Amino acid sequence: GAVVSQHPSWVICKSGTSVKIECRSLDFQATTMFWYRQFPKQSLMLMATSNEGSKATYEQGVEKDKFLINHASLTLSTLTVTSAHPEDSSFYICSALRGTDTQYFGPGTRLTVL
Amino acid sequence: AQRVTQPEKLLSVFKGAPVELKCNYSYSGSPELFWYVQYSRQRLQLLLRHISRESIKGFTADLNKGETSFHLKKPFAQEEDSAMYYCALRGRSGAGSYQLTFGKGTKLSVIP
């Protein structure tokens, strides 16, 4: 089956620093990847849709300058949390679209901002 | 706007008992519904989708447009079914692209 990886699986950083999270589709090409955020015991909330070679489309309420997304290749999308603060602590999950309608999810990255 | 509602946060059943995880949706267009499952310490994975009309691991789900529901059912629960289950609807996002909207999830606990 299709595999999506995320790196790192967890990260702890100081307030004010930036953190980059990578999402890779290992055995298929994905022109579209999605970034979700999940708070404890809550559902996944879509943050943005990442399209290879073009700008990401952000959902309402998500700060573009805060959460920078780069989808430079068909197998890699990155999410950079800039000037992270404690309220950004969360579980970030990516998914990659295979074909037209099947999403495969990464294992998630737990971010803790001190 | 699209919305997915899973009314039960936690559902506990005994092994061998029937299971029904409820899901209701709100969407103005023609919906595509999915069930995803997340086992302990594992990633989210697709369980089944309504267009396939298939049975996976003994689970089935029927789309009822009249009741706007997509309940997940299994006649005899197994211990290995214990997991978090998310109902999801695929529709157009506020940004115009197709997206999955997830319910809050139901934790199924099968008691031996």
PDB file of C-alpha atoms in Angstrom:
ATOM      1  CA  GLY A   1       0.000   0.000   0.000  1.00  0.00           C
ATOM      2  CA  ALA A   2       0.908   3.634  -0.332  1.00  0.00           C
ATOM      3  CA  VAL A   3       3.139   5.067   2.362  1.00  0.00           C
ATOM      4  CA  VAL A   4       3.462   8.611   3.609  1.00  0.00           C
ATOM      5  CA  SER A   5       6.179   9.563   6.049  1.00  0.00           C
ATOM      6  CA  GLN A   6       6.656  12.580   8.260  1.00  0.00           C
ATOM      7  CA  HIS A   7       9.796  13.896   9.835  1.00  0.00           C
ATOM      8  CA  PRO A   8      10.361  14.529  12.626  1.00  0.00           C
ATOM      9  CA  SER A   9       7.870  12.442  14.559  1.00  0.00           C
ATOM     10  CA  TRP A  10       8.168  14.792  17.492  1.00  0.00           C
ATOM     11  CA  VAL A  11       9.931  18.046  18.172  1.00  0.00           C
ATOM     12  CA  ILE A  12      10.375  20.347  21.133  1.00  0.00           C
ATOM     13  CA  CYS A  13      11.420  23.910  20.521  1.00  0.00           C
ATOM     14  CA  LYS A  14      11.729  27.202  22.308  1.00  0.00           C
ATOM     15  CA  SER A  15       9.199  29.951  21.866  1.00  0.00           C
ATOM     16  CA  GLY A  16      10.128  32.243  19.006  1.00  0.00           C
ATOM     17  CA  THR A  17      11.991  29.680  16.941  1.00  0.00           C
ATOM     18  CA  SER A  18      10.846  28.133  13.662  1.00  0.00           C
ATOM     19  CA  VAL A  19      10.219  24.472  13.049  1.00  0.00           C
ATOM     20  CA  LYS A  20      10.057  22.645   9.722  1.00  0.00           C
ATOM     21  CA  ILE A  21       8.057  19.451   9.272  1.00  0.00           C
ATOM     22  CA  GLU A  22       8.494  17.280   6.197  1.00  0.00           C
ATOM     23  CA  CYS A  23       5.880  15.114   4.531  1.00  0.00           C
ATOM     24  CA  ARG A  24       6.941  12.584   1.919  1.00  0.00           C
ATOM     25  CA  SER A  25       5.045  10.180  -0.278  1.00  0.00           C
ATOM     26  CA  LEU A  26       7.422   7.246  -0.485  1.00  0.00           C
ATOM     27  CA  ASP A  27       6.075   5.136  -3.312  1.00  0.00           C
ATOM     28  CA  PHE A  28       3.844   7.406  -5.327  1.00  0.00           C
ATOM     29  CA  GLN A  29       3.758  10.921  -6.654  1.00  0.00           C
ATOM     30  CA  ALA A  30       1.362  13.364  -5.122  1.00  0.00           C
ATOM     31  CA  THR A  31       0.513  16.636  -6.783  1.00  0.00           C
ATOM     32  CA  THR A  32      -1.679  17.451  -3.818  1.00  0.00           C
ATOM     33  CA  MET A  33      -0.911  17.112  -0.141  1.00  0.00           C
ATOM     34  CA  PHE A  34      -2.907  18.267   2.843  1.00  0.00           C
ATOM     35  CA  TRP A  35      -1.867  19.552   6.242  1.00  0.00           C
ATOM     36  CA  TYR A  36      -4.070  18.961   9.257  1.00  0.00           C
ATOM     37  CA  ARG A  37      -3.855  19.933  12.883  1.00  0.00           C
ATOM     38  CA  GLN A  38      -5.250  17.826  15.667  1.00  0.00           C
ATOM     39  CA  PHE A  39      -5.728  19.001  19.233  1.00  0.00           C
ATOM     40  CA  PRO A  40      -5.943  16.414  22.025  1.00  0.00           C
ATOM     41  CA  LYS A  41      -9.123  14.378  21.865  1.00  0.00           C
ATOM     42  CA  GLN A  42     -10.384  16.433  18.956  1.00  0.00           C
ATOM     43  CA  SER A  43     -10.793  15.862  15.272  1.00  0.00           C
ATOM     44  CA  LEU A  44      -8.447  16.702  12.434  1.00  0.00           C
ATOM     45  CA  MET A  45      -8.814  20.233  11.148  1.00  0.00           C
ATOM     46  CA  LEU A  46      -7.620  21.016   7.648  1.00  0.00           C
ATOM     47  CA  MET A  47      -5.107  23.824   7.638  1.00  0.00           C
ATOM     48  CA  ALA A  48      -4.139  24.021   4.007  1.00  0.00           C
ATOM     49  CA  THR A  49      -3.979  22.240   0.701  1.00  0.00           C
ATOM     50  CA  SER A  50      -0.544  22.044  -0.834  1.00  0.00           C
ATOM     51  CA  ASN A  51      -0.229  21.804  -4.596  1.00  0.00           C
ATOM     52  CA  GLU A  52       3.064  20.965  -6.273  1.00  0.00           C
ATOM     53  CA  GLY A  53       4.547  23.915  -8.051  1.00  0.00           C
ATOM     54  CA  SER A  54       2.013  26.434  -6.853  1.00  0.00           C
ATOM     55  CA  LYS A  55       1.006  28.315  -3.746  1.00  0.00           C
ATOM     56  CA  ALA A  56      -0.843  26.505  -1.031  1.00  0.00           C
ATOM     57  CA  THR A  57      -4.474  27.315  -0.368  1.00  0.00           C
ATOM     58  CA  TYR A  58      -5.203  28.002   3.267  1.00  0.00           C
ATOM     59  CA  GLU A  59      -8.408  27.443   5.152  1.00  0.00           C
ATOM     60  CA  GLN A  60     -10.141  30.324   6.797  1.00  0.00           C
ATOM     61  CA  GLY A  61      -8.493  31.368  10.016  1.00  0.00           C
ATOM     62  CA  VAL A  62      -5.106  29.839   9.228  1.00  0.00           C
ATOM     63  CA  GLU A  63      -2.298  32.394   9.055  1.00  0.00           C
ATOM     64  CA  LYS A  64      -0.318  32.045   5.853  1.00  0.00           C
ATOM     65  CA  ASP A  65       2.702  33.832   7.255  1.00  0.00           C
ATOM     66  CA  LYS A  66       2.669  31.709  10.350  1.00  0.00           C
ATOM     67  CA  PHE A  67       2.408  28.346   8.654  1.00  0.00           C
ATOM     68  CA  LEU A  68       4.558  28.350   5.547  1.00  0.00           C
ATOM     69  CA  ILE A  69       3.973  25.525   3.113  1.00  0.00           C
ATOM     70  CA  ASN A  70       6.285  24.523   0.307  1.00  0.00           C
ATOM     71  CA  HIS A  71       5.491  21.716  -2.140  1.00  0.00           C
ATOM     72  CA  ALA A  72       8.594  21.778  -4.277  1.00  0.00           C
ATOM     73  CA  SER A  73       8.426  18.247  -5.652  1.00  0.00           C
ATOM     74  CA  LEU A  74       5.867  15.557  -6.323  1.00  0.00           C
ATOM     75  CA  THR A  75       6.948  13.635  -3.245  1.00  0.00           C
ATOM     76  CA  LEU A  76       7.701  16.315  -0.689  1.00  0.00           C
ATOM     77  CA  SER A  77       5.759  19.020   1.087  1.00  0.00           C
ATOM     78  CA  THR A  78       7.044  20.978   4.054  1.00  0.00           C
ATOM     79  CA  LEU A  79       5.254  22.913   6.762  1.00  0.00           C
ATOM     80  CA  THR A  80       7.250  25.532   8.623  1.00  0.00           C
ATOM     81  CA  VAL A  81       5.817  26.920  11.822  1.00  0.00           C
ATOM     82  CA  THR A  82       7.432  30.328  12.102  1.00  0.00           C
ATOM     83  CA  SER A  83       8.071  32.082  15.411  1.00  0.00           C
ATOM     84  CA  ALA A  84       6.396  29.269  17.263  1.00  0.00           C
ATOM     85  CA  HIS A  85       4.532  29.940  20.492  1.00  0.00           C
ATOM     86  CA  PRO A  86       3.097  27.566  23.085  1.00  0.00           C
ATOM     87  CA  GLU A  87      -0.361  27.825  21.532  1.00  0.00           C
ATOM     88  CA  ASP A  88       1.089  26.267  18.356  1.00  0.00           C
ATOM     89  CA  SER A  89       1.786  23.075  20.265  1.00  0.00           C
ATOM     90  CA  SER A  90      -0.262  20.404  18.576  1.00  0.00           C
ATOM     91  CA  PHE A  91      -0.213  17.254  16.493  1.00  0.00           C
ATOM     92  CA  TYR A  92       0.357  18.020  12.822  1.00  0.00           C
ATOM     93  CA  ILE A  93      -0.659  15.415  10.266  1.00  0.00           C
ATOM     94  CA  CYS A  94      -0.117  15.436   6.535  1.00  0.00           C
ATOM     95  CA  SER A  95      -1.783  13.379   3.865  1.00  0.00           C
ATOM     96  CA  ALA A  96      -0.977  12.813   0.219  1.00  0.00           C
ATOM     97  CA  LEU A  97      -3.537  12.411  -2.500  1.00  0.00           C
ATOM     98  CA  ARG A  98      -2.988   9.378  -4.696  1.00  0.00           C
ATOM     99  CA  GLY A  99      -4.950   9.551  -7.894  1.00  0.00           C
ATOM    100  CA  THR A 100      -7.988  11.748  -7.607  1.00  0.00           C
ATOM    101  CA  ASP A 101      -9.669  10.772  -4.394  1.00  0.00           C
ATOM    102  CA  THR A 102      -7.641   8.573  -2.055  1.00  0.00           C
ATOM    103  CA  GLN A 103      -5.695  10.229   0.741  1.00  0.00           C
ATOM    104  CA  TYR A 104      -2.939   8.439   2.576  1.00  0.00           C
ATOM    105  CA  PHE A 105      -1.971   9.832   5.931  1.00  0.00           C
ATOM    106  CA  GLY A 106       1.379  10.306   7.560  1.00  0.00           C
ATOM    107  CA  PRO A 107       1.986   9.225  11.150  1.00  0.00           C
ATOM    108  CA  GLY A 108       1.929  12.781  12.431  1.00  0.00           C
ATOM    109  CA  THR A 109       4.374  15.127  14.128  1.00  0.00           C
ATOM    110  CA  ARG A 110       3.941  16.212  17.689  1.00  0.00           C
ATOM    111  CA  LEU A 111       5.143  19.765  18.242  1.00  0.00           C
ATOM    112  CA  THR A 112       5.739  21.093  21.730  1.00  0.00           C
ATOM    113  CA  VAL A 113       6.696  24.725  22.082  1.00  0.00           C
ATOM    114  CA  LEU A 114       8.163  25.689  25.440  1.00  0.00           C
TER     115      LEU A 114
ATOM    116  CA  ALA B   1     -20.830  24.505   4.789  1.00  0.00           C
ATOM    117  CA  GLN B   2     -20.147  20.846   5.349  1.00  0.00           C
ATOM    118  CA  ARG B   3     -20.299  19.203   8.710  1.00  0.00           C
ATOM    119  CA  VAL B   4     -19.865  15.719  10.095  1.00  0.00           C
ATOM    120  CA  THR B   5     -21.316  14.746  13.437  1.00  0.00           C
ATOM    121  CA  GLN B   6     -20.371  11.711  15.465  1.00  0.00           C
ATOM    122  CA  PRO B   7     -22.550  11.891  18.555  1.00  0.00           C
ATOM    123  CA  GLU B   8     -20.687   9.328  20.641  1.00  0.00           C
ATOM    124  CA  LYS B   9     -17.214  10.036  21.946  1.00  0.00           C
ATOM    125  CA  LEU B  10     -16.887   6.571  23.405  1.00  0.00           C
ATOM    126  CA  LEU B  11     -18.664   3.326  22.670  1.00  0.00           C
ATOM    127  CA  SER B  12     -18.037   0.201  24.700  1.00  0.00           C
ATOM    128  CA  VAL B  13     -19.364  -3.172  23.630  1.00  0.00           C
ATOM    129  CA  PHE B  14     -18.687  -6.759  24.602  1.00  0.00           C
ATOM    130  CA  LYS B  15     -16.868  -9.082  22.263  1.00  0.00           C
ATOM    131  CA  GLY B  16     -19.334 -10.725  19.921  1.00  0.00           C
ATOM    132  CA  ALA B  17     -21.945  -8.004  20.322  1.00  0.00           C
ATOM    133  CA  PRO B  18     -23.118  -5.895  17.383  1.00  0.00           C
ATOM    134  CA  VAL B  19     -21.541  -2.512  16.842  1.00  0.00           C
ATOM    135  CA  GLU B  20     -22.991   0.632  15.324  1.00  0.00           C
ATOM    136  CA  LEU B  21     -20.979   3.830  15.148  1.00  0.00           C
ATOM    137  CA  LYS B  22     -23.183   6.734  14.223  1.00  0.00           C
ATOM    138  CA  CYS B  23     -22.367   9.433  11.703  1.00  0.00           C
ATOM    139  CA  ASN B  24     -24.554  12.203  10.379  1.00  0.00           C
ATOM    140  CA  TYR B  25     -23.562  14.796   7.848  1.00  0.00           C
ATOM    141  CA  SER B  26     -24.615  18.118   6.461  1.00  0.00           C
ATOM    142  CA  TYR B  27     -23.696  18.999   2.890  1.00  0.00           C
ATOM    143  CA  SER B  28     -25.547  20.797   0.143  1.00  0.00           C
ATOM    144  CA  GLY B  29     -24.127  18.784  -2.729  1.00  0.00           C
ATOM    145  CA  SER B  30     -23.747  15.100  -3.456  1.00  0.00           C
ATOM    146  CA  PRO B  31     -21.568  13.745  -0.666  1.00  0.00           C
ATOM    147  CA  GLU B  32     -18.763  11.263  -0.665  1.00  0.00           C
ATOM    148  CA  LEU B  33     -18.525   9.590   2.714  1.00  0.00           C
ATOM    149  CA  PHE B  34     -15.670   7.676   4.255  1.00  0.00           C
ATOM    150  CA  TRP B  35     -14.804   5.903   7.464  1.00  0.00           C
ATOM    151  CA  TYR B  36     -11.238   6.115   8.728  1.00  0.00           C
ATOM    152  CA  VAL B  37      -9.769   4.105  11.589  1.00  0.00           C
ATOM    153  CA  GLN B  38      -6.821   4.833  13.836  1.00  0.00           C
ATOM    154  CA  TYR B  39      -5.497   1.969  15.912  1.00  0.00           C
ATOM    155  CA  SER B  40      -3.427   2.696  18.992  1.00  0.00           C
ATOM    156  CA  ARG B  41      -0.118   4.335  18.079  1.00  0.00           C
ATOM    157  CA  GLN B  42      -0.784   3.982  14.369  1.00  0.00           C
ATOM    158  CA  ARG B  43      -1.626   6.399  11.622  1.00  0.00           C
ATOM    159  CA  LEU B  44      -5.045   7.161  10.295  1.00  0.00           C
ATOM    160  CA  GLN B  45      -6.085   4.763   7.555  1.00  0.00           C
ATOM    161  CA  LEU B  46      -9.042   4.395   5.286  1.00  0.00           C
ATOM    162  CA  LEU B  47     -11.500   1.734   6.362  1.00  0.00           C
ATOM    163  CA  LEU B  48     -14.163   2.044   3.723  1.00  0.00           C
ATOM    164  CA  ARG B  49     -15.954   4.466   1.419  1.00  0.00           C
ATOM    165  CA  HIS B  50     -19.596   4.573   0.487  1.00  0.00           C
ATOM    166  CA  ILE B  51     -19.058   4.416  -3.261  1.00  0.00           C
ATOM    167  CA  SER B  52     -17.338   1.056  -2.976  1.00  0.00           C
ATOM    168  CA  ARG B  53     -20.216  -0.551  -1.093  1.00  0.00           C
ATOM    169  CA  GLU B  54     -17.723  -3.030   0.299  1.00  0.00           C
ATOM    170  CA  SER B  55     -17.242  -4.807   3.575  1.00  0.00           C
ATOM    171  CA  ILE B  56     -13.867  -4.359   5.214  1.00  0.00           C
ATOM    172  CA  LYS B  57     -12.925  -6.360   8.313  1.00  0.00           C
ATOM    173  CA  GLY B  58     -16.597  -7.194   8.661  1.00  0.00           C
ATOM    174  CA  PHE B  59     -17.642  -3.540   8.737  1.00  0.00           C
ATOM    175  CA  THR B  60     -20.245  -2.060   6.429  1.00  0.00           C
ATOM    176  CA  ALA B  61     -21.737   1.374   6.072  1.00  0.00           C
ATOM    177  CA  ASP B  62     -24.726   2.464   4.047  1.00  0.00           C
ATOM    178  CA  LEU B  63     -25.297   6.009   2.919  1.00  0.00           C
ATOM    179  CA  ASN B  64     -28.816   7.112   3.775  1.00  0.00           C
ATOM    180  CA  LYS B  65     -29.420  10.390   2.018  1.00  0.00           C
ATOM    181  CA  GLY B  66     -32.882  10.782   3.504  1.00  0.00           C
ATOM    182  CA  GLU B  67     -31.515  10.653   7.030  1.00  0.00           C
ATOM    183  CA  THR B  68     -28.137  12.160   6.013  1.00  0.00           C
ATOM    184  CA  SER B  69     -26.406   9.339   7.809  1.00  0.00           C
ATOM    185  CA  PHE B  70     -23.528   6.981   7.181  1.00  0.00           C
ATOM    186  CA  HIS B  71     -23.474   4.699  10.187  1.00  0.00           C
ATOM    187  CA  LEU B  72     -20.747   2.070  10.505  1.00  0.00           C
ATOM    188  CA  LYS B  73     -21.888  -1.405  11.502  1.00  0.00           C
ATOM    189  CA  LYS B  74     -20.439  -4.751  12.358  1.00  0.00           C
ATOM    190  CA  PRO B  75     -22.526  -7.723  13.506  1.00  0.00           C
ATOM    191  CA  PHE B  76     -19.960  -9.230  15.886  1.00  0.00           C
ATOM    192  CA  ALA B  77     -17.305  -7.047  17.501  1.00  0.00           C
ATOM    193  CA  GLN B  78     -13.781  -8.357  17.970  1.00  0.00           C
ATOM    194  CA  GLU B  79     -11.167  -7.152  20.435  1.00  0.00           C
ATOM    195  CA  GLU B  80      -8.933  -6.029  17.580  1.00  0.00           C
ATOM    196  CA  ASP B  81     -11.662  -3.617  16.490  1.00  0.00           C
ATOM    197  CA  SER B  82     -10.850  -1.391  19.455  1.00  0.00           C
ATOM    198  CA  ALA B  83      -9.694   1.879  17.899  1.00  0.00           C
ATOM    199  CA  MET B  84     -10.672   5.437  17.113  1.00  0.00           C
ATOM    200  CA  TYR B  85     -13.095   5.744  14.217  1.00  0.00           C
ATOM    201  CA  TYR B  86     -13.576   8.904  12.193  1.00  0.00           C
ATOM    202  CA  CYS B  87     -16.348   9.574   9.747  1.00  0.00           C
ATOM    203  CA  ALA B  88     -15.372  11.942   6.936  1.00  0.00           C
ATOM    204  CA  LEU B  89     -17.099  13.766   4.123  1.00  0.00           C
ATOM    205  CA  ARG B  90     -15.397  14.835   0.943  1.00  0.00           C
ATOM    206  CA  GLY B  91     -16.629  18.082  -0.435  1.00  0.00           C
ATOM    207  CA  ARG B  92     -15.465  21.477  -1.555  1.00  0.00           C
ATOM    208  CA  SER B  93     -13.628  23.521   1.056  1.00  0.00           C
ATOM    209  CA  GLY B  94     -13.978  27.227   1.660  1.00  0.00           C
ATOM    210  CA  ALA B  95     -10.916  27.663  -0.510  1.00  0.00           C
ATOM    211  CA  GLY B  96     -12.643  25.907  -3.394  1.00  0.00           C
ATOM    212  CA  SER B  97     -10.699  22.676  -3.462  1.00  0.00           C
ATOM    213  CA  TYR B  98     -11.938  19.254  -2.425  1.00  0.00           C
ATOM    214  CA  GLN B  99     -11.229  18.406   1.164  1.00  0.00           C
ATOM    215  CA  LEU B 100     -12.081  15.878   3.805  1.00  0.00           C
ATOM    216  CA  THR B 101     -14.088  17.126   6.744  1.00  0.00           C
ATOM    217  CA  PHE B 102     -13.784  14.850   9.732  1.00  0.00           C
ATOM    218  CA  GLY B 103     -16.113  14.161  12.584  1.00  0.00           C
ATOM    219  CA  LYS B 104     -14.738  14.302  16.105  1.00  0.00           C
ATOM    220  CA  GLY B 105     -14.318  10.585  16.223  1.00  0.00           C
ATOM    221  CA  THR B 106     -15.698   7.749  18.307  1.00  0.00           C
ATOM    222  CA  LYS B 107     -13.488   5.586  20.413  1.00  0.00           C
ATOM    223  CA  LEU B 108     -14.628   1.990  20.211  1.00  0.00           C
ATOM    224  CA  SER B 109     -13.661  -0.230  23.088  1.00  0.00           C
ATOM    225  CA  VAL B 110     -14.414  -3.937  22.779  1.00  0.00           C
ATOM    226  CA  ILE B 111     -14.543  -5.658  26.131  1.00  0.00           C
ATOM    227  CA  PRO B 112     -13.271  -9.244  26.198  1.00  0.00           C
TER     228      PRO B 112
END
